[in-house]
Coordinates of N, CA and C and ligand atoms in Angstrom, one line a residue:
M2 N 98.5 108.9 98.9 CA 97.6 109.6 98.9 C 97.6 110.3 100.6
T3 N 97.3 111.5 100.9 CA 97.2 112.1 102.5 C 95.8 112.5 102.7
G4 N 95.9 112.6 103.9 CA 94.3 113.0 104.3 C 93.5 112.0 104.8
Y5 N 92.7 112.3 105.8 CA 91.5 111.5 106.5 C 90.3 111.5 105.4
V6 N 89.7 110.2 105.3 CA 88.2 110.0 104.7 C 87.5 109.1 105.4
I7 N 86.4 109.6 106.0 CA 85.3 109.0 106.5 C 84.5 108.5 105.6
T8 N 84.4 107.3 105.5 CA 83.2 106.7 104.7 C 81.8 106.2 105.6
Y9 N 80.8 106.7 105.2 CA 79.6 106.5 106.0 C 78.5 106.8 105.4
F10 N 77.4 106.4 106.0 CA 76.0 106.7 105.5 C 75.8 108.2 106.2
P11 N 75.0 109.0 105.7 CA 74.7 110.5 106.0 C 74.0 110.4 107.4
L12 N 74.9 110.2 108.2 CA 74.3 110.0 109.6 C 75.3 110.6 110.5
R13 N 74.9 110.9 111.9 CA 76.0 110.9 112.8 C 76.4 109.4 113.3
G14 N 75.6 108.8 113.9 CA 75.9 107.4 114.1 C 77.2 107.1 114.6
R15 N 77.7 105.8 114.3 CA 79.0 105.4 114.6 C 80.1 106.3 114.1
A16 N 79.9 107.0 113.5 CA 81.0 108.0 112.8 C 81.2 109.3 113.7
E17 N 80.3 109.6 114.2 CA 80.2 110.9 115.0 C 81.2 111.1 115.9
P18 N 81.5 110.2 116.9 CA 82.5 110.3 118.0 C 83.9 110.7 117.1
I19 N 84.2 109.8 116.1 CA 85.4 110.1 115.2 C 85.6 111.4 114.8
R20 N 84.5 112.0 114.4 CA 84.3 113.2 113.7 C 84.4 114.4 115.0
L21 N 83.8 114.1 116.0 CA 84.0 114.8 117.5 C 85.5 115.0 117.7
L22 N 86.1 113.8 117.7 CA 87.5 113.6 118.1 C 88.4 114.5 117.1
L23 N 88.3 114.2 115.6 CA 88.7 115.1 114.6 C 88.8 116.6 114.7
G24 N 87.6 116.8 115.0 CA 87.0 118.2 115.0 C 87.9 118.9 116.1
D25 N 87.9 118.2 117.3 CA 88.4 118.9 118.5 C 90.0 119.0 118.3
Q26 N 90.5 118.0 117.5 CA 92.1 118.1 117.4 C 92.5 118.9 116.4
G27 N 91.5 119.4 115.7 CA 91.6 120.8 114.6 C 92.3 119.8 113.3
A28 N 91.8 118.8 113.2 CA 92.4 117.8 111.8 C 91.0 118.0 111.1
L29 N 91.6 117.9 109.5 CA 90.8 118.3 108.4 C 90.2 116.8 108.2
W30 N 89.1 116.5 107.6 CA 88.9 115.2 106.8 C 87.7 115.5 105.9
T31 N 87.7 114.4 105.0 CA 86.8 114.5 103.9 C 85.7 113.5 104.3
E32 N 84.6 113.7 103.7 CA 83.3 112.6 104.0 C 83.0 112.0 102.8
E33 N 82.9 110.8 102.6 CA 82.3 110.2 101.4 C 81.0 109.5 102.0
E34 N 79.9 110.0 101.4 CA 78.6 109.4 101.8 C 78.1 108.2 101.1
V35 N 77.7 107.5 101.7 CA 77.0 106.0 101.1 C 75.5 106.3 101.3
Q36 N 74.9 106.1 100.4 CA 73.2 106.2 100.6 C 72.9 104.9 101.1
I37 N 71.9 105.1 102.1 CA 71.4 103.8 102.8 C 70.8 103.0 101.8
P38 N 69.7 103.4 100.9 CA 69.0 102.7 99.9 C 69.9 101.8 99.2
D39 N 70.9 102.6 98.8 CA 71.8 101.9 97.5 C 72.7 100.7 98.2
W40 N 72.9 101.1 99.5 CA 73.7 100.2 100.2 C 72.8 98.7 100.5
F41 N 71.6 99.0 100.9 CA 70.7 97.8 101.1 C 70.2 97.0 99.9
A42 N 70.3 98.0 99.0 CA 69.7 97.3 97.6 C 70.9 96.6 96.8
G43 N 72.0 96.5 97.6 CA 73.1 95.6 97.1 C 73.8 96.5 95.9
K44 N 73.7 97.8 95.9 CA 74.1 98.4 94.7 C 75.7 99.0 95.0
C45 N 76.2 98.7 96.3 CA 77.4 99.1 96.5 C 78.6 98.0 96.5
D46 N 79.5 98.0 95.6 CA 80.6 97.0 95.8 C 81.4 97.0 96.8
L47 N 81.3 98.3 97.5 CA 82.0 98.7 98.7 C 82.1 97.8 99.9
K48 N 80.6 97.2 99.9 CA 80.2 96.5 101.1 C 81.1 95.1 101.1
K49 N 81.5 94.6 99.8 CA 82.3 93.4 99.8 C 83.7 93.8 100.1
Q50 N 83.9 94.9 99.7 CA 85.6 95.4 100.1 C 85.7 95.6 101.4
T51 N 84.8 95.8 102.4 CA 85.0 96.3 103.8 C 85.3 95.0 104.5
A52 N 86.1 95.2 105.5 CA 86.6 94.2 106.3 C 85.4 93.3 106.9
F53 N 84.3 93.9 107.3 CA 83.1 93.0 108.1 C 81.7 93.2 107.5
G54 N 81.9 93.8 106.2 CA 80.6 94.2 105.4 C 79.9 95.7 106.0
Q55 N 80.6 96.1 106.9 CA 79.8 97.4 107.5 C 80.8 98.6 107.4
L56 N 80.1 99.7 107.8 CA 80.5 101.1 107.9 C 80.5 101.4 109.1
P57 N 81.2 102.5 109.7 CA 82.3 103.2 109.0 C 83.6 102.7 108.6
R58 N 84.0 103.3 107.6 CA 85.4 103.1 107.1 C 86.3 104.3 107.4
F59 N 87.5 104.1 107.8 CA 88.3 105.3 108.0 C 89.6 105.2 107.0
K60 N 89.9 106.2 106.4 CA 91.2 106.2 105.8 C 92.0 107.4 106.3
D61 N 93.4 106.8 106.4 CA 94.5 107.9 106.6 C 95.6 107.5 105.7
G62 N 95.3 108.4 104.7 CA 96.2 108.3 103.3 C 95.9 106.8 102.9
N63 N 96.8 106.0 102.8 CA 96.5 104.6 102.1 C 96.2 103.5 103.2
F64 N 96.2 104.0 104.5 CA 95.8 102.9 105.5 C 94.4 103.2 105.8
E65 N 93.8 101.7 105.6 CA 92.3 101.8 105.8 C 92.0 101.1 106.9
L66 N 90.9 101.3 107.9 CA 90.9 100.8 109.1 C 89.0 100.8 109.1
Y67 N 88.6 99.7 110.0 CA 87.1 99.5 110.2 C 87.0 99.5 111.6
Q68 N 85.9 99.3 112.1 CA 85.4 99.1 113.4 C 85.7 100.5 114.1
S69 N 84.5 101.2 114.4 CA 84.3 102.5 115.1 C 85.3 102.7 116.3
N70 N 85.3 101.7 116.9 CA 86.2 101.9 118.4 C 87.4 101.6 118.0
S71 N 88.0 100.9 117.1 CA 89.4 100.7 116.8 C 89.9 102.0 116.1
I72 N 89.1 102.7 115.2 CA 89.4 103.9 114.6 C 89.8 105.1 115.7
L73 N 88.8 105.1 116.7 CA 88.9 106.1 117.7 C 90.3 105.8 118.5
R74 N 90.5 104.6 118.7 CA 91.8 104.3 119.4 C 93.1 104.3 118.7
Y75 N 93.1 104.2 117.3 CA 94.0 104.5 116.4 C 94.3 106.1 116.4
L76 N 93.3 106.8 116.3 CA 93.6 108.2 116.6 C 93.8 108.6 117.8
A77 N 93.3 108.0 118.8 CA 93.8 108.4 120.2 C 95.3 108.2 120.3
R78 N 95.8 107.2 119.9 CA 97.3 107.0 120.0 C 98.0 108.0 119.2
K79 N 97.4 108.1 118.0 CA 98.1 109.4 117.2 C 98.2 110.7 117.7
Y80 N 97.1 111.0 118.4 CA 97.0 112.3 119.0 C 97.4 112.4 120.5
D81 N 97.9 111.4 121.0 CA 98.3 111.3 122.6 C 97.1 111.6 123.4
I82 N 95.8 110.8 123.1 CA 94.7 111.1 123.8 C 94.3 109.6 124.2
A83 N 95.3 108.8 124.7 CA 94.8 107.5 125.0 C 95.2 107.1 126.3
G84 N 95.5 107.9 127.1 CA 95.9 107.8 128.5 C 97.4 108.0 128.8
T85 N 98.0 108.5 129.8 CA 99.3 108.9 130.3 C 100.0 107.7 130.9
N86 N 99.3 106.9 131.3 CA 99.9 105.3 131.9 C 99.2 104.4 131.4
N87 N 99.6 103.1 131.7 CA 98.8 101.8 131.5 C 97.5 102.0 132.1
Q88 N 97.5 102.2 133.4 CA 96.3 102.3 134.2 C 95.3 103.4 133.8
E89 N 95.7 104.5 133.2 CA 94.6 105.4 132.7 C 94.5 105.0 131.5
S90 N 95.1 104.4 130.8 CA 94.7 103.8 129.4 C 93.4 102.7 129.6
A91 N 93.7 102.0 130.6 CA 92.9 100.9 130.9 C 91.5 101.5 131.3
L92 N 91.5 102.5 132.0 CA 90.1 103.1 132.6 C 89.7 103.8 131.3
I93 N 90.5 104.7 130.5 CA 89.6 105.1 129.1 C 89.0 103.9 128.3
D94 N 89.8 102.8 128.4 CA 89.2 101.7 127.7 C 87.9 101.4 128.2
M95 N 87.8 101.2 129.7 CA 86.7 100.8 130.3 C 85.6 101.6 130.1
V96 N 85.7 103.0 130.3 CA 84.7 103.8 129.9 C 84.3 103.7 128.4
N97 N 85.1 103.7 127.5 CA 84.5 103.4 126.2 C 83.9 102.2 126.0
D98 N 84.2 101.2 126.8 CA 83.6 100.0 126.4 C 82.1 100.1 127.1
G99 N 82.1 100.8 128.2 CA 80.8 101.2 128.9 C 79.9 101.9 127.8
V100 N 80.4 102.8 127.0 CA 79.7 103.6 126.3 C 79.2 102.6 125.0
E101 N 79.9 101.7 124.6 CA 79.7 100.8 123.5 C 78.5 99.9 123.9
D102 N 78.5 99.4 125.3 CA 77.2 98.7 125.8 C 76.0 99.4 125.9
L103 N 76.3 100.9 125.9 CA 75.0 101.6 126.1 C 74.6 101.8 124.4
R104 N 75.6 102.1 123.9 CA 75.2 102.3 122.3 C 74.5 101.4 121.5
L105 N 74.9 99.9 122.1 CA 74.3 98.8 121.4 C 72.7 98.9 121.9
K106 N 72.7 99.0 123.1 CA 71.1 99.1 123.6 C 70.3 100.1 123.0
Y107 N 70.9 101.2 122.8 CA 70.4 102.5 122.3 C 70.0 102.1 120.7
G108 N 71.0 101.7 119.9 CA 70.6 101.3 118.7 C 69.7 100.2 118.6
R109 N 69.4 99.1 119.5 CA 68.3 98.3 119.2 C 67.2 99.0 119.5
L110 N 67.2 100.0 120.5 CA 65.7 100.6 120.8 C 65.5 101.5 119.4
V111 N 66.2 102.2 119.1 CA 65.7 103.1 118.2 C 65.5 102.6 116.8
M112 N 66.2 101.6 116.4 CA 66.2 100.8 115.1 C 65.0 99.6 115.1
F113 N 64.7 99.0 116.4 CA 63.8 97.8 116.0 C 62.6 97.9 117.0
E114 N 62.9 98.7 118.3 CA 61.9 98.2 119.5 C 61.3 99.4 120.0
F115 N 61.2 100.7 119.3 CA 61.0 102.2 119.8 C 59.7 102.0 120.7
E116 N 58.8 101.5 120.0 CA 57.2 101.6 120.4 C 57.1 100.6 121.6
T117 N 57.7 99.5 121.3 CA 57.5 98.3 122.5 C 58.5 98.5 123.6
G118 N 59.7 99.2 123.3 CA 60.7 99.1 124.4 C 61.1 100.2 125.1
K119 N 60.5 101.4 124.7 CA 60.6 102.7 125.2 C 60.5 102.8 126.7
E120 N 59.5 102.4 127.1 CA 59.2 102.4 128.7 C 60.3 101.8 129.6
K121 N 60.6 100.7 129.1 CA 61.4 99.9 129.8 C 62.8 100.5 129.8
Y122 N 63.1 101.0 128.5 CA 64.3 101.8 128.2 C 64.7 102.9 129.2
I123 N 63.5 103.7 129.2 CA 63.7 105.1 130.1 C 63.7 104.7 131.8
N124 N 62.9 103.5 132.0 CA 63.4 103.2 133.6 C 64.8 102.7 133.6
D125 N 65.1 102.2 132.6 CA 66.6 101.6 133.0 C 67.8 102.6 132.7
L126 N 67.5 103.6 132.1 CA 68.3 104.7 131.7 C 69.0 105.3 132.9
P127 N 68.3 105.6 133.9 CA 69.1 106.2 135.0 C 70.4 105.3 135.7
N128 N 70.3 104.0 135.5 CA 71.1 103.1 136.0 C 72.5 103.1 135.0
H129 N 72.3 103.3 133.9 CA 73.5 103.5 132.8 C 74.0 104.8 133.1
L130 N 73.2 105.8 132.9 CA 73.6 107.2 133.2 C 74.4 107.4 134.5
G131 N 73.7 106.7 135.4 CA 74.3 106.9 136.8 C 75.8 106.4 137.1
A132 N 76.0 105.4 136.2 CA 77.4 104.8 136.2 C 78.5 105.9 135.7
F133 N 77.9 106.6 134.6 CA 79.0 107.4 134.2 C 79.2 108.7 134.9
E134 N 78.2 109.0 135.7 CA 78.0 110.2 136.7 C 79.0 109.7 137.8
K135 N 78.9 108.4 138.0 CA 80.0 107.8 139.3 C 81.2 107.9 138.9
I136 N 81.5 107.6 137.8 CA 83.0 107.4 137.2 C 83.4 108.8 137.2
L137 N 82.6 109.8 136.6 CA 83.2 111.1 136.4 C 83.3 111.8 137.8
S138 N 82.6 111.4 138.8 CA 82.8 111.9 140.2 C 84.1 111.6 140.8
Q139 N 84.6 110.3 140.1 CA 85.7 109.8 141.0 C 87.0 110.6 140.3
N140 N 86.9 111.3 139.3 CA 87.9 111.9 138.7 C 88.1 113.4 139.1
S141 N 88.6 114.0 139.9 CA 88.6 115.4 140.4 C 87.3 116.0 140.5
N142 N 86.5 115.1 141.5 CA 85.1 115.5 141.8 C 84.3 115.8 140.6
G143 N 84.7 115.2 139.4 CA 83.8 115.4 138.1 C 83.9 116.7 137.4
T144 N 85.0 117.4 137.8 CA 84.9 118.9 137.2 C 86.2 118.8 135.9
K145 N 86.7 117.6 135.6 CA 87.5 117.7 134.4 C 87.1 116.6 133.3
F146 N 87.6 115.7 133.2 CA 87.4 114.7 131.9 C 86.8 113.5 132.6
V147 N 86.7 112.2 131.9 CA 86.1 111.3 132.4 C 87.1 110.4 133.1
V148 N 88.2 110.6 132.6 CA 89.5 109.9 133.1 C 90.8 110.8 133.1
G149 N 91.7 111.0 133.9 CA 92.8 111.8 133.7 C 92.5 113.5 133.7
D150 N 93.6 113.9 133.3 CA 93.8 115.5 133.2 C 93.5 116.0 132.0
K151 N 93.5 115.3 131.0 CA 93.1 115.8 129.6 C 92.2 115.0 128.9
I152 N 91.8 115.5 127.8 CA 90.8 114.9 127.3 C 91.2 113.5 126.4
S153 N 90.2 112.6 126.5 CA 90.8 111.2 125.8 C 89.7 110.9 124.7
Y154 N 89.9 109.8 123.9 CA 89.2 109.3 123.0 C 87.5 108.9 123.8
A155 N 87.7 108.6 124.9 CA 86.3 108.2 125.5 C 85.6 109.3 125.8
D156 N 86.1 110.6 126.0 CA 85.3 111.7 126.2 C 84.3 111.9 125.0
Y157 N 85.0 111.7 123.8 CA 84.2 112.0 122.6 C 83.2 111.1 122.3
N158 N 83.3 109.8 122.6 CA 82.4 109.0 122.6 C 81.2 109.1 123.7
L159 N 81.8 109.2 124.9 CA 80.7 109.7 125.7 C 79.8 110.8 125.6
L160 N 80.4 111.8 125.1 CA 79.7 113.0 124.7 C 78.6 112.8 123.7
D161 N 79.1 112.0 122.8 CA 78.1 111.5 121.5 C 76.8 110.6 122.1
I162 N 77.3 109.6 122.7 CA 76.2 109.0 123.3 C 75.3 110.0 124.2
L163 N 75.6 110.7 125.1 CA 74.9 111.6 125.7 C 74.1 112.6 124.9
H164 N 74.6 113.0 123.8 CA 73.9 113.9 122.7 C 72.9 113.0 122.5
A165 N 72.9 111.7 122.1 CA 72.1 111.0 121.3 C 70.9 110.8 122.3
H166 N 71.1 110.5 123.5 CA 70.1 110.3 124.7 C 69.3 111.6 124.9
I167 N 70.1 112.8 124.8 CA 69.3 113.9 125.4 C 68.3 114.4 123.9
H168 N 68.6 113.9 122.8 CA 67.8 114.2 121.8 C 66.5 113.2 121.8
L169 N 66.8 112.2 122.3 CA 65.6 111.3 122.4 C 64.6 111.5 123.6
F170 N 65.5 111.8 124.9 CA 64.8 112.1 126.2 C 65.5 113.4 126.8
P171 N 64.9 114.6 126.3 CA 65.4 115.8 126.7 C 65.9 115.8 128.3
K172 N 64.9 115.1 129.1 CA 65.3 115.5 130.4 C 66.0 114.6 131.1
C173 N 66.6 113.5 130.2 CA 67.4 112.3 131.0 C 68.4 112.7 131.9
L174 N 69.0 113.8 131.8 CA 70.2 114.3 132.5 C 70.0 115.2 133.8
S175 N 68.7 115.4 133.9 CA 68.1 116.2 135.0 C 68.6 115.9 136.4
S176 N 68.5 114.8 136.7 CA 69.1 114.3 138.1 C 70.7 113.9 138.1
F177 N 71.4 114.5 137.1 CA 73.0 114.2 136.8 C 73.6 115.6 136.5
P178 N 73.8 115.9 137.7 CA 74.6 117.4 137.6 C 76.0 117.5 137.0
L179 N 76.7 116.4 137.2 CA 78.3 116.4 136.8 C 78.3 115.9 135.5
L180 N 77.5 115.3 134.9 CA 77.3 115.0 133.5 C 76.8 115.9 132.6
S181 N 76.0 116.8 133.3 CA 75.4 118.0 132.7 C 76.4 119.2 132.7
A182 N 77.2 119.5 133.6 CA 78.2 120.3 133.5 C 79.1 119.9 132.6
Y183 N 79.6 118.7 132.7 CA 80.5 118.0 131.6 C 80.3 118.2 130.3
I184 N 79.1 118.1 129.8 CA 78.7 118.2 128.4 C 78.9 119.6 128.1
A185 N 78.5 120.5 128.8 CA 78.8 121.8 128.6 C 80.1 122.3 128.7
R186 N 80.9 121.7 129.5 CA 82.4 122.0 129.4 C 83.1 121.6 128.0
I187 N 82.8 120.0 127.6 CA 83.4 119.9 126.8 C 82.9 120.4 125.3
E188 N 81.6 120.7 125.3 CA 81.1 121.4 124.2 C 81.6 123.0 124.1
S189 N 82.3 123.5 124.9 CA 82.5 124.6 124.9 C 84.4 124.9 124.5
R190 N 84.7 123.8 124.3 CA 86.1 123.7 123.6 C 86.1 124.2 122.4
P191 N 87.0 125.2 122.0 CA 86.9 126.1 121.1 C 86.8 125.5 119.7
K192 N 87.8 124.3 119.4 CA 87.5 123.9 118.2 C 86.4 122.9 118.2
L193 N 85.9 122.1 119.2 CA 84.8 121.3 119.3 C 83.8 122.0 119.1
S194 N 83.4 123.4 119.7 CA 82.4 124.0 119.5 C 82.2 124.5 118.3
E195 N 83.2 124.8 117.4 CA 83.2 125.2 116.1 C 82.6 124.0 115.3
Y196 N 83.0 122.8 115.5 CA 82.5 121.7 114.6 C 81.2 121.3 115.0
L197 N 80.6 121.7 116.0 CA 79.4 121.5 116.5 C 78.4 122.5 116.0
K198 N 78.9 123.6 115.5 CA 78.2 124.4 115.0 C 78.2 124.5 113.2
S199 N 78.8 123.6 112.9 CA 79.2 123.4 111.4 C 77.8 122.8 110.8
E200 N 77.5 123.1 109.5 CA 76.6 122.8 108.6 C 76.5 121.3 108.6
G201 N 77.9 120.7 108.5 CA 77.8 119.2 108.0 C 77.1 118.5 109.3
R202 N 77.6 118.9 110.4 CA 77.2 118.3 111.8 C 75.6 118.7 112.0
K203 N 75.3 119.8 111.8 CA 73.7 120.0 111.9 C 72.9 119.4 110.9
N204 N 73.2 119.2 109.8 CA 72.2 118.4 108.7 C 72.3 117.2 108.8
R205 N 73.4 116.4 109.8 CA 73.2 114.9 109.8 C 72.3 114.5 110.7
P206 N 71.3 113.7 110.4 CA 70.6 113.0 111.6 C 71.3 112.2 112.4
I207 N 70.9 112.0 113.6 CA 71.4 111.0 114.4 C 71.6 109.7 114.0
V208 N 70.1 109.1 113.8 CA 70.1 107.7 113.2 C 69.4 107.9 112.0
P209 N 69.0 106.9 110.9 CA 68.1 106.9 109.8 C 66.7 107.7 110.1
K210 N 66.2 108.4 109.3 CA 65.0 109.0 109.5 C 64.0 107.8 108.9
K211 N 62.8 107.4 109.5 CA 62.0 106.3 109.0 C 60.9 107.0 108.2
Ligands
GTS25 N1 80.8 97.3 115.4 C1 80.9 98.2 114.3 C2 81.7 99.4 114.4 O1 81.7 99.8 115.4 O2 82.2 99.9 113.2 C3 79.6 98.1 113.7 C4 79.4 98.8 112.5 C5 77.8 98.8 112.0 O3 76.9 98.1 112.7 N2 77.6 99.5 111.0 C6 76.1 99.5 110.6 C7 76.3 99.0 108.9 O4 77.2 99.2 108.2 C8 75.6 101.0 110.4 S1 75.7 101.7 111.9 O5 75.1 100.6 112.9 O6 76.8 102.2 112.3 O7 74.6 102.6 111.7 N3 75.3 98.5 108.6 C9 75.0 98.0 107.1 C10 75.3 96.4 107.1 O8 75.2 95.9 105.8 O9 75.6 95.8 108.1

């Protein structure tokens, strides 16, 4: 069997950085949607077949992979966007781990403690976003990618978590000019911009609707 398949809930969620990467690299993929109520009602045999009882699942032909960050790194190596030397790869991994830390906090907020935790989250957010602004500034004064001279898998993950935050807090980047320009620059890449305008992308909520 050939072709990529993403199996996930009808959400952007943890599958979206993978979609951004594939879209920007000009790859085609098929979506296999699992309905959230079916999954939690135990109606999906798939849960038992997954490596950790969770989605997303990614298939490349007969090769099956779980863990969204491992999927990103698998594709990054395949498309040669995992760094051009060991130190660059390490920095890309570092940024991606930073995105993962923020994604975990974001997930906790939106899924479990929005009402009670929103204020503290907004107060802390500049510290998290400031870290990415600083890292960006250290690479070509923030005029290129988060690391190196070409896009890497961490750029897709960073773009996605920034999108998620802007959706929740539209002004959160107002004091981060480099990140703001970075988003516009990455979004304007022709293939990525095509994907961002696609119906599939527009119709997918970022997180489950309550
Ligand atoms: N570390 C995993 C990854 O990065 O892929 C986490 C995967 C995960 O938590 N998946 C959730 C899931 O399958 C959905 S989401 O958090 O990505 O929205 N939840 C259902 C379940 O039964 O745990």
